[in-house]
């Protein structure tokens, strides 16, 4: 009897890499001429990025620098959920970006329908904020991975525990 092969579909953000990207962003902002005398900064508050800048234009530039650093560090930028831009003290603007961890129910259902519609002999189970996919054939699991990668999801997914 052949043993079932399996893997987990998860959506995780490495906070050490986020911290490194924030540090690199702040270094770049301090050296850039267009940010000279600006009150721009990025901080990490639990699972939220807090961006503060002088005005909306500088905020957009700050986001561009931060996104570039996050991409270089391998942090999935799809997992950033930006809130509304709000007025802050000192005539500045603030925006919060929540770092989404785990796969929400809508995306989990979408992934499950992709797996079921594939016609491959695999089973999928939603386990909290991740999905376990198992089957007898490794090739089927590889096909599922490529189907999920091509899917239009609102979060970035990783594939772990491939056995």
XYZ file of C-alpha atoms in Angstrom:
163
model
C 0.000 0.000 0.000
C 1.416 3.361 -1.047
C 1.751 6.050 1.588
C -0.082 9.340 1.045
C 2.029 12.340 0.104
C 1.013 15.755 1.446
C 1.868 19.436 1.763
C 0.435 22.506 3.479
C -0.634 25.749 1.826
C 0.053 28.675 4.178
C 0.381 32.444 4.052
C 3.082 33.726 6.409
C 5.127 36.890 6.755
C 8.644 36.794 8.224
C 8.729 39.660 10.727
C 12.525 39.684 10.921
C 12.625 40.433 7.198
C 9.973 43.138 7.642
C 12.120 44.728 10.376
C 15.188 44.589 8.115
C 13.207 46.200 5.269
C 12.026 48.985 7.604
C 15.612 49.638 8.720
C 16.813 49.797 5.105
C 13.913 52.117 4.193
C 14.723 54.500 7.032
C 18.418 54.555 6.014
C 17.479 55.409 2.436
C 15.045 58.137 3.505
C 17.702 59.806 5.664
C 20.096 59.986 2.700
C 17.621 61.027 -0.026
C 17.559 64.687 -0.977
C 13.795 64.832 -1.577
C 13.175 63.693 2.022
C 15.561 66.276 3.550
C 13.825 67.942 6.522
C 10.845 65.600 6.199
C 9.092 63.936 9.132
C 8.737 60.646 7.261
C 9.105 57.376 9.136
C 8.016 53.738 9.119
C 7.499 51.735 12.309
C 6.261 48.252 13.126
C 3.488 48.133 15.738
C 2.695 44.480 16.551
C 1.415 43.173 13.180
C 0.925 46.598 11.603
C 3.180 48.946 9.692
C 2.666 52.605 10.580
C 3.754 55.072 7.882
C 3.987 58.770 8.734
C 4.911 61.516 6.275
C 4.480 65.250 5.582
C 1.823 64.971 2.865
C 0.188 62.470 0.495
C 2.851 62.908 -2.194
C 5.677 62.078 0.226
C 3.568 59.211 1.595
C 3.395 57.685 -1.901
C 7.182 58.032 -2.260
C 7.662 56.468 1.177
C 5.420 53.528 0.179
C 7.435 53.036 -3.041
C 10.714 52.882 -1.119
C 9.224 50.513 1.478
C 7.670 48.211 -1.141
C 10.987 48.007 -2.991
C 12.766 46.994 0.207
C 10.075 44.464 1.138
C 10.260 42.859 -2.320
C 14.069 42.649 -2.092
C 13.712 40.889 1.262
C 11.193 38.380 -0.094
C 8.258 39.656 1.958
C 4.958 39.117 0.090
C 3.521 42.572 -0.586
C 0.132 41.040 -1.421
C -0.240 40.488 2.322
C -0.252 44.242 3.058
C -3.735 45.577 3.770
C -3.613 49.400 3.721
C -6.027 51.392 5.837
C -7.278 54.927 5.212
C -4.878 57.856 5.199
C -5.566 60.009 8.240
C -4.342 63.332 9.584
C -1.738 63.101 12.322
C -0.197 65.647 14.691
C 2.138 68.337 13.366
C 0.425 68.607 9.978
C 1.501 65.112 8.924
C -0.472 62.191 7.508
C -0.487 58.634 8.815
C -1.417 55.366 7.191
C -1.515 51.901 8.698
C -0.826 48.730 6.748
C -1.852 45.460 8.400
C 0.352 42.445 7.681
C -2.087 39.632 6.906
C -1.093 36.258 8.358
C -2.839 33.047 7.339
C -5.391 32.234 4.679
C -8.847 33.729 5.287
C -12.055 31.750 4.664
C -12.783 33.305 1.253
C -9.353 32.444 -0.136
C -9.481 28.989 1.469
C -12.806 28.273 -0.266
C -11.382 29.562 -3.543
C -8.342 27.264 -3.214
C -10.590 24.305 -2.324
C -12.747 24.856 -5.431
C -9.599 25.065 -7.591
C -8.440 21.737 -6.151
C -11.845 20.065 -6.581
C -12.286 21.388 -10.160
C -8.844 20.102 -11.157
C -10.192 16.533 -11.406
C -7.057 15.141 -9.735
C -7.251 12.467 -7.042
C -6.255 14.603 -4.060
C -7.947 15.572 -0.800
C -7.850 19.015 0.790
C -8.723 20.053 4.332
C -8.958 23.553 5.791
C -7.085 23.622 9.115
C -7.474 27.014 10.842
C -5.516 29.399 8.604
C -3.858 26.796 6.365
C -4.870 24.049 3.953
C -3.505 20.500 3.913
C -3.500 18.763 0.543
C -2.822 15.026 0.342
C -2.830 12.400 -2.371
C -1.118 9.210 -3.472
C 0.636 10.650 -6.535
C 3.376 13.304 -6.188
C 2.771 14.488 -9.747
C -0.829 15.362 -8.851
C 0.409 17.400 -5.888
C 2.861 19.246 -8.157
C -0.019 20.063 -10.530
C -2.084 21.381 -7.601
C 0.816 23.627 -6.558
C 1.052 25.106 -10.050
C -2.747 25.609 -10.223
C -2.804 27.423 -6.879
C 0.173 29.596 -7.895
C -1.692 30.686 -11.044
C -4.885 31.490 -9.111
C -5.872 35.099 -8.462
C -5.764 35.235 -4.647
C -5.699 38.292 -2.383
C -2.855 36.824 -0.286
C 0.483 35.316 -1.214
C 0.752 31.587 -0.469
C 3.676 29.333 0.351
C 3.878 25.548 0.186
C 5.512 23.840 3.181
C 5.872 20.364 4.747
C 6.037 18.625 1.377
C 6.324 14.911 2.229
